[in-house]
Amino acid sequence: GKWHMGVNCKSRRDHCHHPLNHGFDYFYGMPFTLLNECQGTDDPELAKSLQDTYWLYTQMIILAVLTLLIGKLANLFSVKWKIIICLAICGLLYFISWFSSYGFTKYWNCILMRNHDITEQPMNLEKTASNMLKEAVSFIERNKHRLFLLFVSLLHVHTPLITTEKFQGRSRHGLYGDNIEEMDWMVGRLLDVVDKEGLKNTTFTYFASDHGGSLEAHRGNAQLGGWNGIYKGGKGMGGWEGGIRVPGIVRWPGVLPAGTVTNELTSLMDIFPTVVHLAGGAVPQDRVIDGHTLLPLLRGTVQHSGHEFMFHYCGVFLHAVRWHQKDSGSIWKAHYATPVFQPEASGACFGRGICPCFGDGVTHHDPPLLFDLSQDPSEANPLSADTEPLFDTVMRRIGVAVEEHHKTLTPVPQQLSPYNNIWKPWLQPCCGVFPFCWCDEENNKA
């Protein structure tokens, strides 16, 4: 399914970020993310957020090149031609990135790969769901006689909500509902195969979402990004419950009792240690592992999650901290920064399309906004020292936890820097002769 962790580092075929370089033995899916451009809709997604940035950098670099060129030719100052040429090349790349965002995104970003080979460029959206399902079923059948880990990252419940004709119009909740129904059918098919192959009681299945609904995703008056119920905010907002509180469903017949509901706080970071635990391994001891195995909690051998504190980030910025106070059962959450909604009371960043993590797009709170989620899960009534006797005590304890947390962090290079965001032709996955990257190996084989 969707990888979205990058592909190449220095050349078109080094595949340094590819799943096969990160522990997986087999990969079939989309190396990037799903965009409106993949469907060719009228409301571009990647282009909308990047076009202005690309054009701004293009103008700045052109201005710098012209200034240096005039200064050198007029002998106003000395500058090496190498510097001017390098800047000019950067400006050209930003210009190409800006220009290509108006039509080439579909051909360069919307691709399918099997292992290191591109099978469709651009991908055929009508067949993507069936291809993904077919590959997953085939993987189970090939590996049924040995231990296996199958990670399926569906393209569903993500704009532009690609839904096959069979499921269109079936739900009373519009296209989003149709998309969920198709996803539900696909998950059911995978579980049916597990059962048919006699693996039902020996297979641990975990189903979850990576974030809450994307409130800004609209087409006209139609809401395309889901709904977060009583919870404030949505996808990409750092700390609000609507963006980070998601359902988790576990299935392991014969081991875990059916119909059990666990209200303890867990995290998607817990999947890694859980899988290692199931496989009989040990998590690395040379680094901080933020997750905890879920098995003791699911089996009922412990009553509480291993997470007393959780730290909610927006990009590299700590926006909120949650404290599950074990002795009282209270769940406190302190917001250090929150997104500025546009319009103000809308609960989302409709004006920007996505909420920023810093700058004038966020409000910093000193003292932080504090909520008792056990009493106020909607985060509607912030507490203060005047309304909550424990306010100062809670904030001091959370402050200590933040200091301890910061000590465990190791700085890494900025992944979303302007240089890393610029389109690099020499890294572009291409199944033809660049820039003519078009192919359909799936249909050719058929």
PDB file of N, CA, C and O in Angstrom, residues 238-241 244 265 307-314 317-325 330-338 368-373 379 394-406:
ATOM      1  N   GLY A 238      -1.462  18.842  15.372  1.00  0.00           N
ATOM      2  CA  GLY A 238      -0.566  18.754  16.511  1.00  0.00           C
ATOM      3  C   GLY A 238      -1.163  18.102  17.734  1.00  0.00           C
ATOM      4  O   GLY A 238      -0.808  16.979  18.063  1.00  0.00           O
ATOM      5  N   GLY A 239      -2.075  18.791  18.420  1.00  0.00           N
ATOM      6  CA  GLY A 239      -2.510  18.275  19.717  1.00  0.00           C
ATOM      7  C   GLY A 239      -3.976  18.032  19.938  1.00  0.00           C
ATOM      8  O   GLY A 239      -4.349  17.297  20.847  1.00  0.00           O
ATOM      9  N   TRP A 240      -4.859  18.656  19.173  1.00  0.00           N
ATOM     10  CA  TRP A 240      -6.290  18.488  19.436  1.00  0.00           C
ATOM     11  C   TRP A 240      -6.714  17.026  19.257  1.00  0.00           C
ATOM     12  O   TRP A 240      -6.227  16.316  18.380  1.00  0.00           O
ATOM     13  N   GLU A 241      -7.667  16.599  20.081  1.00  0.00           N
ATOM     14  CA  GLU A 241      -8.086  15.194  20.103  1.00  0.00           C
ATOM     15  C   GLU A 241      -8.601  14.702  18.755  1.00  0.00           C
ATOM     16  O   GLU A 241      -8.425  13.541  18.396  1.00  0.00           O
ATOM     17  N   ILE A 244      -5.754  13.165  16.708  1.00  0.00           N
ATOM     18  CA  ILE A 244      -4.875  12.099  17.202  1.00  0.00           C
ATOM     19  C   ILE A 244      -5.609  10.958  17.880  1.00  0.00           C
ATOM     20  O   ILE A 244      -5.026   9.898  18.103  1.00  0.00           O
ATOM     21  N   LEU A 265      -4.809   4.341  27.253  1.00  0.00           N
ATOM     22  CA  LEU A 265      -4.131   5.073  26.189  1.00  0.00           C
ATOM     23  C   LEU A 265      -3.021   4.235  25.574  1.00  0.00           C
ATOM     24  O   LEU A 265      -2.129   3.758  26.275  1.00  0.00           O
ATOM     25  N   HIS A 307       2.069   3.959  28.933  1.00  0.00           N
ATOM     26  CA  HIS A 307       2.248   5.387  28.651  1.00  0.00           C
ATOM     27  C   HIS A 307       1.633   6.235  29.763  1.00  0.00           C
ATOM     28  O   HIS A 307       0.413   6.397  29.829  1.00  0.00           O
ATOM     29  N   GLU A 308       2.481   6.786  30.622  1.00  0.00           N
ATOM     30  CA  GLU A 308       1.970   7.749  31.599  1.00  0.00           C
ATOM     31  C   GLU A 308       1.879   9.131  30.955  1.00  0.00           C
ATOM     32  O   GLU A 308       0.910   9.862  31.161  1.00  0.00           O
ATOM     33  N   PHE A 309       2.893   9.475  30.156  1.00  0.00           N
ATOM     34  CA  PHE A 309       2.904  10.744  29.427  1.00  0.00           C
ATOM     35  C   PHE A 309       2.981  10.473  27.932  1.00  0.00           C
ATOM     36  O   PHE A 309       3.620   9.523  27.496  1.00  0.00           O
ATOM     37  N   MET A 310       2.315  11.315  27.167  1.00  0.00           N
ATOM     38  CA  MET A 310       2.462  11.272  25.715  1.00  0.00           C
ATOM     39  C   MET A 310       2.692  12.681  25.207  1.00  0.00           C
ATOM     40  O   MET A 310       2.086  13.641  25.705  1.00  0.00           O
ATOM     41  N   PHE A 311       3.569  12.793  24.210  1.00  0.00           N
ATOM     42  CA  PHE A 311       4.007  14.094  23.707  1.00  0.00           C
ATOM     43  C   PHE A 311       3.539  14.239  22.266  1.00  0.00           C
ATOM     44  O   PHE A 311       3.909  13.447  21.404  1.00  0.00           O
ATOM     45  N   HIS A 312       2.717  15.240  22.027  1.00  0.00           N
ATOM     46  CA  HIS A 312       2.073  15.402  20.724  1.00  0.00           C
ATOM     47  C   HIS A 312       2.727  16.551  19.953  1.00  0.00           C
ATOM     48  O   HIS A 312       2.679  17.711  20.378  1.00  0.00           O
ATOM     49  N   TYR A 313       3.320  16.181  18.815  1.00  0.00           N
ATOM     50  CA  TYR A 313       4.084  17.132  18.012  1.00  0.00           C
ATOM     51  C   TYR A 313       3.332  17.562  16.765  1.00  0.00           C
ATOM     52  O   TYR A 313       2.504  16.829  16.229  1.00  0.00           O
ATOM     53  N   CYS A 314       3.662  18.753  16.301  1.00  0.00           N
ATOM     54  CA  CYS A 314       3.288  19.213  14.971  1.00  0.00           C
ATOM     55  C   CYS A 314       4.619  19.498  14.283  1.00  0.00           C
ATOM     56  O   CYS A 314       5.301  20.475  14.639  1.00  0.00           O
ATOM     57  N   PHE A 317       7.745  20.629  16.423  1.00  0.00           N
ATOM     58  CA  PHE A 317       7.331  21.497  17.527  1.00  0.00           C
ATOM     59  C   PHE A 317       6.393  20.755  18.471  1.00  0.00           C
ATOM     60  O   PHE A 317       5.377  20.189  18.044  1.00  0.00           O
ATOM     61  N   LEU A 318       6.718  20.758  19.752  1.00  0.00           N
ATOM     62  CA  LEU A 318       5.875  20.136  20.766  1.00  0.00           C
ATOM     63  C   LEU A 318       4.656  21.027  21.015  1.00  0.00           C
ATOM     64  O   LEU A 318       4.789  22.145  21.512  1.00  0.00           O
ATOM     65  N   HIS A 319       3.474  20.541  20.653  1.00  0.00           N
ATOM     66  CA  HIS A 319       2.254  21.329  20.809  1.00  0.00           C
ATOM     67  C   HIS A 319       1.484  20.980  22.075  1.00  0.00           C
ATOM     68  O   HIS A 319       0.841  21.850  22.662  1.00  0.00           O
ATOM     69  N   ALA A 320       1.501  19.709  22.481  1.00  0.00           N
ATOM     70  CA  ALA A 320       0.686  19.324  23.635  1.00  0.00           C
ATOM     71  C   ALA A 320       1.301  18.133  24.355  1.00  0.00           C
ATOM     72  O   ALA A 320       2.046  17.345  23.768  1.00  0.00           O
ATOM     73  N   VAL A 321       0.977  18.005  25.631  1.00  0.00           N
ATOM     74  CA  VAL A 321       1.434  16.879  26.454  1.00  0.00           C
ATOM     75  C   VAL A 321       0.245  16.318  27.222  1.00  0.00           C
ATOM     76  O   VAL A 321      -0.546  17.069  27.792  1.00  0.00           O
ATOM     77  N   ARG A 322       0.129  14.992  27.211  1.00  0.00           N
ATOM     78  CA  ARG A 322      -0.951  14.304  27.908  1.00  0.00           C
ATOM     79  C   ARG A 322      -0.365  13.541  29.099  1.00  0.00           C
ATOM     80  O   ARG A 322       0.666  12.887  28.988  1.00  0.00           O
ATOM     81  N   TRP A 323      -1.058  13.635  30.242  1.00  0.00           N
ATOM     82  CA  TRP A 323      -0.636  12.929  31.455  1.00  0.00           C
ATOM     83  C   TRP A 323      -1.792  12.088  31.959  1.00  0.00           C
ATOM     84  O   TRP A 323      -2.823  12.627  32.348  1.00  0.00           O
ATOM     85  N   HIS A 324      -1.608  10.761  31.910  1.00  0.00           N
ATOM     86  CA  HIS A 324      -2.602   9.847  32.471  1.00  0.00           C
ATOM     87  C   HIS A 324      -2.190   9.569  33.905  1.00  0.00           C
ATOM     88  O   HIS A 324      -1.330   8.736  34.174  1.00  0.00           O
ATOM     89  N   GLN A 325      -2.806  10.297  34.847  1.00  0.00           N
ATOM     90  CA  GLN A 325      -2.420  10.221  36.249  1.00  0.00           C
ATOM     91  C   GLN A 325      -2.921   8.895  36.832  1.00  0.00           C
ATOM     92  O   GLN A 325      -4.116   8.700  37.051  1.00  0.00           O
ATOM     93  N   SER A 330      -7.327  10.576  36.424  1.00  0.00           N
ATOM     94  CA  SER A 330      -7.507  11.795  35.628  1.00  0.00           C
ATOM     95  C   SER A 330      -6.581  11.772  34.417  1.00  0.00           C
ATOM     96  O   SER A 330      -5.469  11.241  34.478  1.00  0.00           O
ATOM     97  N   ILE A 331      -7.078  12.341  33.326  1.00  0.00           N
ATOM     98  CA  ILE A 331      -6.261  12.460  32.113  1.00  0.00           C
ATOM     99  C   ILE A 331      -6.146  13.944  31.792  1.00  0.00           C
ATOM    100  O   ILE A 331      -7.104  14.575  31.332  1.00  0.00           O
ATOM    101  N   TRP A 332      -4.980  14.501  32.057  1.00  0.00           N
ATOM    102  CA  TRP A 332      -4.744  15.926  31.828  1.00  0.00           C
ATOM    103  C   TRP A 332      -4.065  16.112  30.470  1.00  0.00           C
ATOM    104  O   TRP A 332      -3.275  15.288  30.039  1.00  0.00           O
ATOM    105  N   LYS A 333      -4.394  17.215  29.810  1.00  0.00           N
ATOM    106  CA  LYS A 333      -3.645  17.560  28.593  1.00  0.00           C
ATOM    107  C   LYS A 333      -3.375  19.054  28.569  1.00  0.00           C
ATOM    108  O   LYS A 333      -4.301  19.878  28.706  1.00  0.00           O
ATOM    109  N   ALA A 334      -2.106  19.381  28.383  1.00  0.00           N
ATOM    110  CA  ALA A 334      -1.678  20.779  28.337  1.00  0.00           C
ATOM    111  C   ALA A 334      -1.279  21.127  26.905  1.00  0.00           C
ATOM    112  O   ALA A 334      -0.480  20.426  26.292  1.00  0.00           O
ATOM    113  N   HIS A 335      -1.845  22.203  26.384  1.00  0.00           N
ATOM    114  CA  HIS A 335      -1.516  22.687  25.034  1.00  0.00           C
ATOM    115  C   HIS A 335      -0.580  23.884  25.139  1.00  0.00           C
ATOM    116  O   HIS A 335      -0.944  24.926  25.684  1.00  0.00           O
ATOM    117  N   TYR A 336       0.630  23.734  24.581  1.00  0.00           N
ATOM    118  CA  TYR A 336       1.582  24.838  24.542  1.00  0.00           C
ATOM    119  C   TYR A 336       1.359  25.718  23.307  1.00  0.00           C
ATOM    120  O   TYR A 336       1.681  26.905  23.314  1.00  0.00           O
ATOM    121  N   ALA A 337       0.819  25.125  22.261  1.00  0.00           N
ATOM    122  CA  ALA A 337       0.525  25.872  21.039  1.00  0.00           C
ATOM    123  C   ALA A 337      -0.680  25.228  20.358  1.00  0.00           C
ATOM    124  O   ALA A 337      -0.838  24.005  20.383  1.00  0.00           O
ATOM    125  N   THR A 338      -1.521  26.056  19.760  1.00  0.00           N
ATOM    126  CA  THR A 338      -2.693  25.550  19.035  1.00  0.00           C
ATOM    127  C   THR A 338      -2.809  26.306  17.712  1.00  0.00           C
ATOM    128  O   THR A 338      -2.404  27.468  17.609  1.00  0.00           O
ATOM    129  N   PRO A 368       0.063  27.301  29.646  1.00  0.00           N
ATOM    130  CA  PRO A 368      -0.590  26.444  28.654  1.00  0.00           C
ATOM    131  C   PRO A 368      -2.076  26.270  28.933  1.00  0.00           C
ATOM    132  O   PRO A 368      -2.534  26.428  30.069  1.00  0.00           O
ATOM    133  N   LEU A 369      -2.823  25.933  27.874  1.00  0.00           N
ATOM    134  CA  LEU A 369      -4.225  25.554  28.043  1.00  0.00           C
ATOM    135  C   LEU A 369      -4.261  24.170  28.671  1.00  0.00           C
ATOM    136  O   LEU A 369      -3.628  23.237  28.171  1.00  0.00           O
ATOM    137  N   LEU A 370      -4.990  24.011  29.759  1.00  0.00           N
ATOM    138  CA  LEU A 370      -5.067  22.715  30.440  1.00  0.00           C
ATOM    139  C   LEU A 370      -6.497  22.205  30.415  1.00  0.00           C
ATOM    140  O   LEU A 370      -7.446  22.950  30.715  1.00  0.00           O
ATOM    141  N   PHE A 371      -6.639  20.927  30.045  1.00  0.00           N
ATOM    142  CA  PHE A 371      -7.954  20.287  30.027  1.00  0.00           C
ATOM    143  C   PHE A 371      -7.886  18.990  30.834  1.00  0.00           C
ATOM    144  O   PHE A 371      -6.852  18.323  30.879  1.00  0.00           O
ATOM    145  N   ASP A 372      -9.020  18.647  31.474  1.00  0.00           N
ATOM    146  CA  ASP A 372      -9.170  17.337  32.102  1.00  0.00           C
ATOM    147  C   ASP A 372     -10.006  16.497  31.152  1.00  0.00           C
ATOM    148  O   ASP A 372     -11.229  16.610  31.097  1.00  0.00           O
ATOM    149  N   LEU A 373      -9.335  15.656  30.353  1.00  0.00           N
ATOM    150  CA  LEU A 373     -10.029  14.912  29.304  1.00  0.00           C
ATOM    151  C   LEU A 373     -11.009  13.896  29.865  1.00  0.00           C
ATOM    152  O   LEU A 373     -11.952  13.500  29.168  1.00  0.00           O
ATOM    153  N   GLU A 379     -12.515  19.089  24.912  1.00  0.00           N
ATOM    154  CA  GLU A 379     -11.569  20.197  25.109  1.00  0.00           C
ATOM    155  C   GLU A 379     -12.245  21.548  24.870  1.00  0.00           C
ATOM    156  O   GLU A 379     -11.744  22.406  24.145  1.00  0.00           O
ATOM    157  N   VAL A 394      -0.276  20.135  38.555  1.00  0.00           N
ATOM    158  CA  VAL A 394      -0.297  19.391  37.294  1.00  0.00           C
ATOM    159  C   VAL A 394       0.712  19.984  36.315  1.00  0.00           C
ATOM    160  O   VAL A 394       1.479  19.252  35.664  1.00  0.00           O
ATOM    161  N   MET A 395       0.742  21.310  36.198  1.00  0.00           N
ATOM    162  CA  MET A 395       1.641  21.945  35.241  1.00  0.00           C
ATOM    163  C   MET A 395       3.108  21.725  35.617  1.00  0.00           C
ATOM    164  O   MET A 395       3.964  21.553  34.750  1.00  0.00           O
ATOM    165  N   ARG A 396       3.397  21.708  36.918  1.00  0.00           N
ATOM    166  CA  ARG A 396       4.777  21.450  37.347  1.00  0.00           C
ATOM    167  C   ARG A 396       5.185  20.024  36.976  1.00  0.00           C
ATOM    168  O   ARG A 396       6.291  19.792  36.476  1.00  0.00           O
ATOM    169  N   ARG A 397       4.285  19.066  37.220  1.00  0.00           N
ATOM    170  CA  ARG A 397       4.610  17.663  36.918  1.00  0.00           C
ATOM    171  C   ARG A 397       4.782  17.460  35.406  1.00  0.00           C
ATOM    172  O   ARG A 397       5.693  16.748  34.977  1.00  0.00           O
ATOM    173  N   ILE A 398       3.923  18.081  34.612  1.00  0.00           N
ATOM    174  CA  ILE A 398       4.058  17.973  33.156  1.00  0.00           C
ATOM    175  C   ILE A 398       5.354  18.640  32.697  1.00  0.00           C
ATOM    176  O   ILE A 398       6.055  18.135  31.808  1.00  0.00           O
ATOM    177  N   GLY A 399       5.710  19.766  33.306  1.00  0.00           N
ATOM    178  CA  GLY A 399       6.955  20.456  32.964  1.00  0.00           C
ATOM    179  C   GLY A 399       8.174  19.584  33.197  1.00  0.00           C
ATOM    180  O   GLY A 399       9.108  19.554  32.380  1.00  0.00           O
ATOM    181  N   VAL A 400       8.183  18.850  34.308  1.00  0.00           N
ATOM    182  CA  VAL A 400       9.290  17.929  34.602  1.00  0.00           C
ATOM    183  C   VAL A 400       9.349  16.821  33.558  1.00  0.00           C
ATOM    184  O   VAL A 400      10.430  16.437  33.076  1.00  0.00           O
ATOM    185  N   ALA A 401       8.178  16.302  33.168  1.00  0.00           N
ATOM    186  CA  ALA A 401       8.122  15.234  32.165  1.00  0.00           C
ATOM    187  C   ALA A 401       8.660  15.717  30.812  1.00  0.00           C
ATOM    188  O   ALA A 401       9.343  14.973  30.105  1.00  0.00           O
ATOM    189  N   VAL A 402       8.354  16.978  30.466  1.00  0.00           N
ATOM    190  CA  VAL A 402       8.859  17.538  29.210  1.00  0.00           C
ATOM    191  C   VAL A 402      10.381  17.642  29.238  1.00  0.00           C
ATOM    192  O   VAL A 402      11.063  17.315  28.254  1.00  0.00           O
ATOM    193  N   GLU A 403      10.928  18.089  30.372  1.00  0.00           N
ATOM    194  CA  GLU A 403      12.383  18.185  30.492  1.00  0.00           C
ATOM    195  C   GLU A 403      13.034  16.812  30.337  1.00  0.00           C
ATOM    196  O   GLU A 403      14.056  16.660  29.642  1.00  0.00           O
ATOM    197  N   GLU A 404      12.447  15.800  30.962  1.00  0.00           N
ATOM    198  CA  GLU A 404      12.998  14.441  30.862  1.00  0.00           C
ATOM    199  C   GLU A 404      12.882  13.917  29.435  1.00  0.00           C
ATOM    200  O   GLU A 404      13.777  13.246  28.928  1.00  0.00           O
ATOM    201  N   HIS A 405      11.774  14.246  28.798  1.00  0.00           N
ATOM    202  CA  HIS A 405      11.545  13.825  27.410  1.00  0.00           C
ATOM    203  C   HIS A 405      12.579  14.451  26.478  1.00  0.00           C
ATOM    204  O   HIS A 405      13.140  13.770  25.607  1.00  0.00           O
ATOM    205  N   HIS A 406      12.853  15.733  26.659  1.00  0.00           N
ATOM    206  CA  HIS A 406      13.812  16.430  25.790  1.00  0.00           C
ATOM    207  C   HIS A 406      15.206  15.807  25.884  1.00  0.00           C
ATOM    208  O   HIS A 406      15.967  15.822  24.905  1.00  0.00           O
TER     209      HIS A 406
END
